[in-house]
């Protein structure tokens, strides 16, 4: 079996497969390049493309394990391995100031997985998807300049608690001076990757969100939904973005922040209804949204 065979089973063209030795056995290091997506409507919130295509990759790697099992081999995704260290030790890629792993020939906008298997796989690397745009981090400092909340300091040190993504997953209140930095982001922030030279070639072909995801991320729609409509909308979001983040409370909180940052006066009536919510943070972000829009339109 070769790495080409593995890639055929995966069914993903935009990926690289490395067969490496790991803990006395064989491991498959798989890097899948996720595509760039953008919304069509101004009321559609932004999500990192990582979360959209990540579901595709998650399914593909699990299907690969099942197929290898059917062929008589042991195979499982290793969720405990230090992927970054493994990649650097094997010369697959290196980390930059933003701590993200850049894969040779692919850049850092990748979804990564390590699969342990008893299958003997020939070939050191899959050379069928190599491009020449990427290079190791040369400490240019562009990610330091473009990070919205200075999560990468002047010494090139990453401060995870200042990354916008950290606030998105936290149940604690977001500081008021940070809320405007969210813009209309719903989940994820790609600023440090979009400005990184290793990824410059990744933004030539941008896809629109699938229609059902575009509708599910609509600010006005979320804030005016009935309980049943919101439940259905959340179901769609879970399909695309996973179940860990998507809860009713988190969806409403993120939407109110995005509504406030939109500056759209027509949203004031629907925001007003959340000022009396039973959830303390929903009330707080509703106040933020209402006041920000009111002040911006004076």
PDB file of C-alpha atoms in Angstrom:
ATOM      1  CA  UNK A   1       0.000   0.000   0.000  1.00  0.00           C
ATOM      2  CA  UNK A   2       1.274   3.483  -0.869  1.00  0.00           C
ATOM      3  CA  UNK A   3       0.445   6.982   0.303  1.00  0.00           C
ATOM      4  CA  UNK A   4      -1.334   7.405  -3.027  1.00  0.00           C
ATOM      5  CA  UNK A   5      -3.639   4.522  -2.096  1.00  0.00           C
ATOM      6  CA  UNK A   6      -4.367   6.216   1.228  1.00  0.00           C
ATOM      7  CA  UNK A   7      -5.198   9.446  -0.532  1.00  0.00           C
ATOM      8  CA  UNK A   8      -7.538   7.622  -2.928  1.00  0.00           C
ATOM      9  CA  UNK A   9      -9.408   6.138   0.033  1.00  0.00           C
ATOM     10  CA  UNK A  10      -9.668   9.572   1.650  1.00  0.00           C
ATOM     11  CA  UNK A  11     -11.166  10.955  -1.536  1.00  0.00           C
ATOM     12  CA  UNK A  12      -9.690  14.399  -0.913  1.00  0.00           C
ATOM     13  CA  UNK A  13      -7.592  16.042  -3.609  1.00  0.00           C
ATOM     14  CA  UNK A  14      -6.432  19.019  -1.588  1.00  0.00           C
ATOM     15  CA  UNK A  15      -4.373  17.101   0.952  1.00  0.00           C
ATOM     16  CA  UNK A  16      -0.947  15.609   1.571  1.00  0.00           C
ATOM     17  CA  UNK A  17      -0.258  12.294   3.237  1.00  0.00           C
ATOM     18  CA  UNK A  18       2.995  11.436   5.006  1.00  0.00           C
ATOM     19  CA  UNK A  19       3.865   7.903   6.161  1.00  0.00           C
ATOM     20  CA  UNK A  20       6.153   8.216   9.169  1.00  0.00           C
ATOM     21  CA  UNK A  21       7.541   6.021  11.932  1.00  0.00           C
ATOM     22  CA  UNK A  22       6.010   6.784  15.307  1.00  0.00           C
ATOM     23  CA  UNK A  23       6.353   4.949  18.618  1.00  0.00           C
ATOM     24  CA  UNK A  24       7.582   1.774  16.956  1.00  0.00           C
ATOM     25  CA  UNK A  25       4.806   1.654  14.375  1.00  0.00           C
ATOM     26  CA  UNK A  26       3.446   3.428  11.325  1.00  0.00           C
ATOM     27  CA  UNK A  27       1.576   6.700  11.500  1.00  0.00           C
ATOM     28  CA  UNK A  28      -0.118   8.619   8.728  1.00  0.00           C
ATOM     29  CA  UNK A  29       0.217  12.378   9.021  1.00  0.00           C
ATOM     30  CA  UNK A  30      -2.559  13.940   6.951  1.00  0.00           C
ATOM     31  CA  UNK A  31      -2.829  17.643   6.087  1.00  0.00           C
ATOM     32  CA  UNK A  32      -6.030  18.810   4.371  1.00  0.00           C
ATOM     33  CA  UNK A  33      -6.167  22.300   2.880  1.00  0.00           C
ATOM     34  CA  UNK A  34      -9.403  24.011   3.709  1.00  0.00           C
ATOM     35  CA  UNK A  35     -10.969  26.399   1.235  1.00  0.00           C
ATOM     36  CA  UNK A  36     -11.833  30.050   1.733  1.00  0.00           C
ATOM     37  CA  UNK A  37     -15.511  30.942   2.163  1.00  0.00           C
ATOM     38  CA  UNK A  38     -17.267  34.294   2.295  1.00  0.00           C
ATOM     39  CA  UNK A  39     -20.879  35.438   2.838  1.00  0.00           C
ATOM     40  CA  UNK A  40     -23.002  37.242   0.255  1.00  0.00           C
ATOM     41  CA  UNK A  41     -25.243  39.207   2.609  1.00  0.00           C
ATOM     42  CA  UNK A  42     -24.178  42.043   4.928  1.00  0.00           C
ATOM     43  CA  UNK A  43     -26.291  40.527   7.712  1.00  0.00           C
ATOM     44  CA  UNK A  44     -24.486  37.174   7.502  1.00  0.00           C
ATOM     45  CA  UNK A  45     -21.942  36.612  10.266  1.00  0.00           C
ATOM     46  CA  UNK A  46     -18.427  35.357   9.552  1.00  0.00           C
ATOM     47  CA  UNK A  47     -17.084  31.942  10.478  1.00  0.00           C
ATOM     48  CA  UNK A  48     -13.553  30.704   9.909  1.00  0.00           C
ATOM     49  CA  UNK A  49     -13.447  28.445   6.872  1.00  0.00           C
ATOM     50  CA  UNK A  50     -11.573  25.962   9.079  1.00  0.00           C
ATOM     51  CA  UNK A  51     -14.812  25.012  10.798  1.00  0.00           C
ATOM     52  CA  UNK A  52     -16.750  24.504   7.568  1.00  0.00           C
ATOM     53  CA  UNK A  53     -14.321  22.221   5.744  1.00  0.00           C
ATOM     54  CA  UNK A  54     -13.175  20.649   9.024  1.00  0.00           C
ATOM     55  CA  UNK A  55     -16.361  18.594   9.140  1.00  0.00           C
ATOM     56  CA  UNK A  56     -15.540  17.195   5.695  1.00  0.00           C
ATOM     57  CA  UNK A  57     -12.057  16.195   6.813  1.00  0.00           C
ATOM     58  CA  UNK A  58     -13.298  14.704  10.089  1.00  0.00           C
ATOM     59  CA  UNK A  59     -15.671  12.440   8.174  1.00  0.00           C
ATOM     60  CA  UNK A  60     -13.002  11.486   5.616  1.00  0.00           C
ATOM     61  CA  UNK A  61     -10.430  10.457   8.238  1.00  0.00           C
ATOM     62  CA  UNK A  62     -12.985   8.383  10.143  1.00  0.00           C
ATOM     63  CA  UNK A  63     -14.008   6.685   6.911  1.00  0.00           C
ATOM     64  CA  UNK A  64     -10.330   5.944   6.225  1.00  0.00           C
ATOM     65  CA  UNK A  65     -10.046   4.197   9.597  1.00  0.00           C
ATOM     66  CA  UNK A  66     -13.148   2.112   8.860  1.00  0.00           C
ATOM     67  CA  UNK A  67     -11.824   1.144   5.425  1.00  0.00           C
ATOM     68  CA  UNK A  68      -8.449   0.068   6.815  1.00  0.00           C
ATOM     69  CA  UNK A  69     -10.243  -1.914   9.519  1.00  0.00           C
ATOM     70  CA  UNK A  70     -12.276  -3.676   6.829  1.00  0.00           C
ATOM     71  CA  UNK A  71      -9.007  -4.551   5.077  1.00  0.00           C
ATOM     72  CA  UNK A  72      -7.778  -6.262   8.250  1.00  0.00           C
ATOM     73  CA  UNK A  73      -5.574  -3.503   9.676  1.00  0.00           C
ATOM     74  CA  UNK A  74      -5.801  -1.712  12.964  1.00  0.00           C
ATOM     75  CA  UNK A  75      -6.353   2.008  12.455  1.00  0.00           C
ATOM     76  CA  UNK A  76      -7.395   4.868  14.691  1.00  0.00           C
ATOM     77  CA  UNK A  77      -7.039   8.615  14.879  1.00  0.00           C
ATOM     78  CA  UNK A  78      -4.522   9.527  17.589  1.00  0.00           C
ATOM     79  CA  UNK A  79      -6.002  12.458  19.468  1.00  0.00           C
ATOM     80  CA  UNK A  80      -3.239  12.576  22.071  1.00  0.00           C
ATOM     81  CA  UNK A  81      -0.208  13.151  19.853  1.00  0.00           C
ATOM     82  CA  UNK A  82       1.525  16.541  19.770  1.00  0.00           C
ATOM     83  CA  UNK A  83       0.928  17.194  16.076  1.00  0.00           C
ATOM     84  CA  UNK A  84       3.121  20.282  15.867  1.00  0.00           C
ATOM     85  CA  UNK A  85       6.117  18.600  17.468  1.00  0.00           C
ATOM     86  CA  UNK A  86       5.655  15.493  15.326  1.00  0.00           C
ATOM     87  CA  UNK A  87       5.559  17.577  12.146  1.00  0.00           C
ATOM     88  CA  UNK A  88       8.652  19.574  13.055  1.00  0.00           C
ATOM     89  CA  UNK A  89      10.592  16.452  14.096  1.00  0.00           C
ATOM     90  CA  UNK A  90       9.862  14.864  10.716  1.00  0.00           C
ATOM     91  CA  UNK A  91      10.570  17.947   8.620  1.00  0.00           C
ATOM     92  CA  UNK A  92       6.930  18.246   7.506  1.00  0.00           C
ATOM     93  CA  UNK A  93       6.463  21.840   8.605  1.00  0.00           C
ATOM     94  CA  UNK A  94       7.313  24.483  11.172  1.00  0.00           C
ATOM     95  CA  UNK A  95       5.490  26.892  13.491  1.00  0.00           C
ATOM     96  CA  UNK A  96       5.505  30.657  13.159  1.00  0.00           C
ATOM     97  CA  UNK A  97       4.893  33.474  15.618  1.00  0.00           C
ATOM     98  CA  UNK A  98       1.171  32.740  15.579  1.00  0.00           C
ATOM     99  CA  UNK A  99       1.993  29.185  16.779  1.00  0.00           C
ATOM    100  CA  UNK A 100       0.219  27.702  13.753  1.00  0.00           C
ATOM    101  CA  UNK A 101       1.931  24.921  11.848  1.00  0.00           C
ATOM    102  CA  UNK A 102       2.835  25.755   8.243  1.00  0.00           C
ATOM    103  CA  UNK A 103       3.138  22.647   6.073  1.00  0.00           C
ATOM    104  CA  UNK A 104       5.695  22.709   3.285  1.00  0.00           C
ATOM    105  CA  UNK A 105       3.892  23.503   0.062  1.00  0.00           C
ATOM    106  CA  UNK A 106       0.518  24.073   1.723  1.00  0.00           C
ATOM    107  CA  UNK A 107       0.832  26.882   4.241  1.00  0.00           C
ATOM    108  CA  UNK A 108      -0.918  27.006   7.609  1.00  0.00           C
ATOM    109  CA  UNK A 109      -4.563  26.905   6.542  1.00  0.00           C
ATOM    110  CA  UNK A 110      -4.791  23.171   7.030  1.00  0.00           C
ATOM    111  CA  UNK A 111      -6.738  20.649   9.034  1.00  0.00           C
ATOM    112  CA  UNK A 112      -4.355  18.087  10.541  1.00  0.00           C
ATOM    113  CA  UNK A 113      -4.746  14.525  11.747  1.00  0.00           C
ATOM    114  CA  UNK A 114      -2.456  11.661  12.762  1.00  0.00           C
ATOM    115  CA  UNK A 115      -3.700   8.149  12.165  1.00  0.00           C
ATOM    116  CA  UNK A 116      -2.033   5.145  13.815  1.00  0.00           C
ATOM    117  CA  UNK A 117      -2.207   1.921  11.805  1.00  0.00           C
ATOM    118  CA  UNK A 118      -0.661  -1.530  11.436  1.00  0.00           C
ATOM    119  CA  UNK A 119      -0.798  -1.187   7.654  1.00  0.00           C
ATOM    120  CA  UNK A 120       2.588  -1.010   5.959  1.00  0.00           C
ATOM    121  CA  UNK A 121       2.520   2.103   3.818  1.00  0.00           C
ATOM    122  CA  UNK A 122       5.281   2.689   1.271  1.00  0.00           C
ATOM    123  CA  UNK A 123       6.661   6.073   0.328  1.00  0.00           C
ATOM    124  CA  UNK A 124       7.808   8.860   2.600  1.00  0.00           C
ATOM    125  CA  UNK A 125       5.430  11.537   1.410  1.00  0.00           C
ATOM    126  CA  UNK A 126       2.688  12.253  -1.068  1.00  0.00           C
ATOM    127  CA  UNK A 127       4.243  14.527  -3.671  1.00  0.00           C
ATOM    128  CA  UNK A 128       1.111  14.834  -5.812  1.00  0.00           C
ATOM    129  CA  UNK A 129      -0.051  18.064  -4.207  1.00  0.00           C
ATOM    130  CA  UNK A 130       3.044  20.177  -3.764  1.00  0.00           C
ATOM    131  CA  UNK A 131       3.095  23.881  -4.554  1.00  0.00           C
ATOM    132  CA  UNK A 132       6.061  26.205  -4.292  1.00  0.00           C
ATOM    133  CA  UNK A 133       4.523  29.206  -2.536  1.00  0.00           C
ATOM    134  CA  UNK A 134       5.142  28.309   1.103  1.00  0.00           C
ATOM    135  CA  UNK A 135       8.290  28.875   3.083  1.00  0.00           C
ATOM    136  CA  UNK A 136       9.302  28.608   6.747  1.00  0.00           C
ATOM    137  CA  UNK A 137       8.383  31.540   8.977  1.00  0.00           C
ATOM    138  CA  UNK A 138      10.968  34.273   8.431  1.00  0.00           C
ATOM    139  CA  UNK A 139       9.796  36.343  11.424  1.00  0.00           C
ATOM    140  CA  UNK A 140       8.500  39.161   9.216  1.00  0.00           C
ATOM    141  CA  UNK A 141       6.139  40.333  11.966  1.00  0.00           C
ATOM    142  CA  UNK A 142       3.070  40.791   9.756  1.00  0.00           C
ATOM    143  CA  UNK A 143       0.946  38.644  12.067  1.00  0.00           C
ATOM    144  CA  UNK A 144       1.955  40.894  14.964  1.00  0.00           C
ATOM    145  CA  UNK A 145       0.742  43.939  13.048  1.00  0.00           C
ATOM    146  CA  UNK A 146      -2.588  42.524  11.878  1.00  0.00           C
ATOM    147  CA  UNK A 147      -3.808  40.726  15.018  1.00  0.00           C
ATOM    148  CA  UNK A 148      -6.940  42.653  16.131  1.00  0.00           C
ATOM    149  CA  UNK A 149      -6.238  42.312  19.855  1.00  0.00           C
ATOM    150  CA  UNK A 150      -2.426  42.123  19.926  1.00  0.00           C
ATOM    151  CA  UNK A 151      -2.458  38.456  20.896  1.00  0.00           C
ATOM    152  CA  UNK A 152       1.032  38.181  19.389  1.00  0.00           C
ATOM    153  CA  UNK A 153       3.314  40.584  21.214  1.00  0.00           C
ATOM    154  CA  UNK A 154       6.321  42.503  19.912  1.00  0.00           C
ATOM    155  CA  UNK A 155       8.626  39.629  20.912  1.00  0.00           C
ATOM    156  CA  UNK A 156       6.725  37.180  18.730  1.00  0.00           C
ATOM    157  CA  UNK A 157       5.114  35.491  21.738  1.00  0.00           C
ATOM    158  CA  UNK A 158       1.528  34.287  21.430  1.00  0.00           C
ATOM    159  CA  UNK A 159      -0.821  35.187  24.294  1.00  0.00           C
ATOM    160  CA  UNK A 160      -3.760  32.769  23.859  1.00  0.00           C
ATOM    161  CA  UNK A 161      -6.031  34.540  26.333  1.00  0.00           C
ATOM    162  CA  UNK A 162      -6.003  37.644  24.116  1.00  0.00           C
ATOM    163  CA  UNK A 163      -6.947  35.801  20.916  1.00  0.00           C
ATOM    164  CA  UNK A 164     -10.526  36.574  19.848  1.00  0.00           C
ATOM    165  CA  UNK A 165     -11.160  32.859  19.476  1.00  0.00           C
ATOM    166  CA  UNK A 166     -10.455  32.449  23.199  1.00  0.00           C
ATOM    167  CA  UNK A 167     -13.280  34.842  24.062  1.00  0.00           C
ATOM    168  CA  UNK A 168     -15.634  33.091  21.654  1.00  0.00           C
ATOM    169  CA  UNK A 169     -15.274  29.792  23.498  1.00  0.00           C
ATOM    170  CA  UNK A 170     -15.309  31.300  26.971  1.00  0.00           C
ATOM    171  CA  UNK A 171     -18.439  31.580  29.092  1.00  0.00           C
ATOM    172  CA  UNK A 172     -16.993  34.635  30.853  1.00  0.00           C
ATOM    173  CA  UNK A 173     -17.961  38.170  29.839  1.00  0.00           C
ATOM    174  CA  UNK A 174     -15.983  39.679  26.967  1.00  0.00           C
ATOM    175  CA  UNK A 175     -14.339  42.974  28.025  1.00  0.00           C
ATOM    176  CA  UNK A 176     -16.166  45.963  26.531  1.00  0.00           C
ATOM    177  CA  UNK A 177     -13.028  47.238  24.809  1.00  0.00           C
ATOM    178  CA  UNK A 178     -12.720  43.889  23.016  1.00  0.00           C
ATOM    179  CA  UNK A 179     -16.330  43.627  21.803  1.00  0.00           C
ATOM    180  CA  UNK A 180     -15.862  46.066  18.855  1.00  0.00           C
ATOM    181  CA  UNK A 181     -12.918  43.960  17.642  1.00  0.00           C
ATOM    182  CA  UNK A 182     -15.265  41.058  16.984  1.00  0.00           C
ATOM    183  CA  UNK A 183     -16.796  42.879  14.022  1.00  0.00           C
ATOM    184  CA  UNK A 184     -19.370  40.505  12.569  1.00  0.00           C
ATOM    185  CA  UNK A 185     -17.413  37.364  13.455  1.00  0.00           C
ATOM    186  CA  UNK A 186     -19.481  34.460  14.744  1.00  0.00           C
ATOM    187  CA  UNK A 187     -16.728  31.877  15.151  1.00  0.00           C
ATOM    188  CA  UNK A 188     -12.993  32.055  14.553  1.00  0.00           C
ATOM    189  CA  UNK A 189     -10.540  34.718  13.408  1.00  0.00           C
ATOM    190  CA  UNK A 190      -8.147  34.254  10.485  1.00  0.00           C
ATOM    191  CA  UNK A 191      -6.395  37.633  10.429  1.00  0.00           C
ATOM    192  CA  UNK A 192      -2.941  36.288  11.295  1.00  0.00           C
ATOM    193  CA  UNK A 193      -3.242  33.676   8.550  1.00  0.00           C
ATOM    194  CA  UNK A 194      -4.643  35.977   5.894  1.00  0.00           C
ATOM    195  CA  UNK A 195      -1.678  38.339   6.207  1.00  0.00           C
ATOM    196  CA  UNK A 196       0.955  35.582   6.459  1.00  0.00           C
ATOM    197  CA  UNK A 197       3.172  35.254   3.341  1.00  0.00           C
ATOM    198  CA  UNK A 198       2.962  31.454   3.425  1.00  0.00           C
ATOM    199  CA  UNK A 199      -0.771  31.705   2.701  1.00  0.00           C
ATOM    200  CA  UNK A 200      -0.832  34.511   0.151  1.00  0.00           C
ATOM    201  CA  UNK A 201      -1.848  32.184  -2.660  1.00  0.00           C
ATOM    202  CA  UNK A 202      -4.785  30.734  -0.737  1.00  0.00           C
ATOM    203  CA  UNK A 203      -7.214  33.596  -1.274  1.00  0.00           C
ATOM    204  CA  UNK A 204      -7.404  33.653  -5.048  1.00  0.00           C
ATOM    205  CA  UNK A 205     -10.525  31.498  -5.257  1.00  0.00           C
ATOM    206  CA  UNK A 206     -13.185  32.337  -2.675  1.00  0.00           C
ATOM    207  CA  UNK A 207     -16.404  30.339  -2.399  1.00  0.00           C
ATOM    208  CA  UNK A 208     -19.706  31.601  -1.051  1.00  0.00           C
ATOM    209  CA  UNK A 209     -21.220  29.951   1.993  1.00  0.00           C
ATOM    210  CA  UNK A 210     -23.659  27.160   1.193  1.00  0.00           C
ATOM    211  CA  UNK A 211     -27.166  28.663   1.021  1.00  0.00           C
ATOM    212  CA  UNK A 212     -28.457  26.982   4.179  1.00  0.00           C
ATOM    213  CA  UNK A 213     -25.400  28.084   6.190  1.00  0.00           C
ATOM    214  CA  UNK A 214     -25.718  31.625   4.840  1.00  0.00           C
ATOM    215  CA  UNK A 215     -29.313  31.751   6.033  1.00  0.00           C
ATOM    216  CA  UNK A 216     -28.486  30.119   9.369  1.00  0.00           C
ATOM    217  CA  UNK A 217     -25.904  32.853  10.128  1.00  0.00           C
ATOM    218  CA  UNK A 218     -28.262  35.730   9.333  1.00  0.00           C
ATOM    219  CA  UNK A 219     -28.317  38.239  12.206  1.00  0.00           C
ATOM    220  CA  UNK A 220     -31.882  39.433  11.652  1.00  0.00           C
ATOM    221  CA  UNK A 221     -33.158  35.898  11.230  1.00  0.00           C
ATOM    222  CA  UNK A 222     -31.627  34.659  14.478  1.00  0.00           C
ATOM    223  CA  UNK A 223     -32.883  37.589  16.547  1.00  0.00           C
ATOM    224  CA  UNK A 224     -36.445  37.342  15.194  1.00  0.00           C
ATOM    225  CA  UNK A 225     -36.795  33.536  15.237  1.00  0.00           C
ATOM    226  CA  UNK A 226     -39.471  31.794  17.237  1.00  0.00           C
ATOM    227  CA  UNK A 227     -38.217  29.124  19.651  1.00  0.00           C
ATOM    228  CA  UNK A 228     -38.892  26.376  17.109  1.00  0.00           C
ATOM    229  CA  UNK A 229     -37.295  28.300  14.228  1.00  0.00           C
ATOM    230  CA  UNK A 230     -34.184  28.961  16.306  1.00  0.00           C
ATOM    231  CA  UNK A 231     -33.970  25.272  17.182  1.00  0.00           C
ATOM    232  CA  UNK A 232     -34.005  24.374  13.483  1.00  0.00           C
ATOM    233  CA  UNK A 233     -31.415  27.047  12.701  1.00  0.00           C
ATOM    234  CA  UNK A 234     -29.111  25.738  15.435  1.00  0.00           C
ATOM    235  CA  UNK A 235     -29.443  22.256  13.964  1.00  0.00           C
ATOM    236  CA  UNK A 236     -28.035  23.522  10.662  1.00  0.00           C
ATOM    237  CA  UNK A 237     -25.187  25.338  12.413  1.00  0.00           C
ATOM    238  CA  UNK A 238     -24.243  22.159  14.265  1.00  0.00           C
ATOM    239  CA  UNK A 239     -24.034  20.240  11.003  1.00  0.00           C
ATOM    240  CA  UNK A 240     -21.509  22.700   9.589  1.00  0.00           C
ATOM    241  CA  UNK A 241     -19.648  23.914  12.655  1.00  0.00           C
ATOM    242  CA  UNK A 242     -19.827  21.013  15.088  1.00  0.00           C
ATOM    243  CA  UNK A 243     -21.712  20.532  18.347  1.00  0.00           C
ATOM    244  CA  UNK A 244     -19.136  21.805  20.833  1.00  0.00           C
ATOM    245  CA  UNK A 245     -19.713  25.519  20.265  1.00  0.00           C
ATOM    246  CA  UNK A 246     -23.254  25.705  18.968  1.00  0.00           C
ATOM    247  CA  UNK A 247     -25.722  26.211  21.806  1.00  0.00           C
ATOM    248  CA  UNK A 248     -28.716  28.510  21.941  1.00  0.00           C
ATOM    249  CA  UNK A 249     -27.098  30.816  24.490  1.00  0.00           C
ATOM    250  CA  UNK A 250     -23.781  31.128  22.649  1.00  0.00           C
ATOM    251  CA  UNK A 251     -25.521  31.724  19.334  1.00  0.00           C
ATOM    252  CA  UNK A 252     -27.613  34.568  20.767  1.00  0.00           C
ATOM    253  CA  UNK A 253     -24.663  36.150  22.569  1.00  0.00           C
ATOM    254  CA  UNK A 254     -22.465  36.111  19.443  1.00  0.00           C
ATOM    255  CA  UNK A 255     -25.307  37.432  17.294  1.00  0.00           C
ATOM    256  CA  UNK A 256     -25.992  40.377  19.587  1.00  0.00           C
ATOM    257  CA  UNK A 257     -22.312  41.375  19.535  1.00  0.00           C
ATOM    258  CA  UNK A 258     -22.285  41.203  15.735  1.00  0.00           C
ATOM    259  CA  UNK A 259     -25.559  43.156  15.588  1.00  0.00           C
ATOM    260  CA  UNK A 260     -24.076  45.950  17.684  1.00  0.00           C
ATOM    261  CA  UNK A 261     -20.968  46.115  15.555  1.00  0.00           C
ATOM    262  CA  UNK A 262     -23.007  46.271  12.350  1.00  0.00           C
ATOM    263  CA  UNK A 263     -24.225  49.784  13.136  1.00  0.00           C
ATOM    264  CA  UNK A 264     -27.516  48.955  11.413  1.00  0.00           C
ATOM    265  CA  UNK A 265     -30.298  51.055  12.971  1.00  0.00           C
ATOM    266  CA  UNK A 266     -33.008  48.755  11.650  1.00  0.00           C
ATOM    267  CA  UNK A 267     -31.841  46.109  14.143  1.00  0.00           C
ATOM    268  CA  UNK A 268     -32.668  48.243  17.196  1.00  0.00           C
ATOM    269  CA  UNK A 269     -36.281  47.001  17.598  1.00  0.00           C
ATOM    270  CA  UNK A 270     -35.259  43.322  17.641  1.00  0.00           C
ATOM    271  CA  UNK A 271     -32.274  43.975  19.910  1.00  0.00           C
ATOM    272  CA  UNK A 272     -34.539  45.774  22.369  1.00  0.00           C
ATOM    273  CA  UNK A 273     -36.428  42.561  23.018  1.00  0.00           C
ATOM    274  CA  UNK A 274     -33.297  40.938  24.483  1.00  0.00           C
ATOM    275  CA  UNK A 275     -32.690  43.667  27.070  1.00  0.00           C
ATOM    276  CA  UNK A 276     -34.946  41.766  29.455  1.00  0.00           C
ATOM    277  CA  UNK A 277     -33.534  38.284  28.779  1.00  0.00           C
ATOM    278  CA  UNK A 278     -33.182  35.842  31.679  1.00  0.00           C
ATOM    279  CA  UNK A 279     -29.519  35.327  30.685  1.00  0.00           C
ATOM    280  CA  UNK A 280     -27.220  37.939  32.228  1.00  0.00           C
ATOM    281  CA  UNK A 281     -24.704  37.981  29.358  1.00  0.00           C
ATOM    282  CA  UNK A 282     -27.440  38.141  26.738  1.00  0.00           C
ATOM    283  CA  UNK A 283     -28.798  41.216  28.531  1.00  0.00           C
ATOM    284  CA  UNK A 284     -25.303  42.716  28.715  1.00  0.00           C
ATOM    285  CA  UNK A 285     -24.546  42.183  25.026  1.00  0.00           C
ATOM    286  CA  UNK A 286     -28.001  43.454  24.093  1.00  0.00           C
ATOM    287  CA  UNK A 287     -27.235  46.663  26.010  1.00  0.00           C
ATOM    288  CA  UNK A 288     -23.894  46.884  24.236  1.00  0.00           C
ATOM    289  CA  UNK A 289     -25.527  46.402  20.840  1.00  0.00           C
ATOM    290  CA  UNK A 290     -28.358  48.836  21.491  1.00  0.00           C
ATOM    291  CA  UNK A 291     -26.086  51.574  22.841  1.00  0.00           C
ATOM    292  CA  UNK A 292     -23.443  51.142  20.152  1.00  0.00           C
ATOM    293  CA  UNK A 293     -25.937  51.395  17.298  1.00  0.00           C
ATOM    294  CA  UNK A 294     -27.791  54.289  18.934  1.00  0.00           C
ATOM    295  CA  UNK A 295     -24.582  56.249  19.445  1.00  0.00           C
ATOM    296  CA  UNK A 296     -23.254  55.531  15.959  1.00  0.00           C
ATOM    297  CA  UNK A 297     -26.447  56.922  14.397  1.00  0.00           C
ATOM    298  CA  UNK A 298     -26.642  60.147  16.411  1.00  0.00           C
TER     299      UNK A 298
END
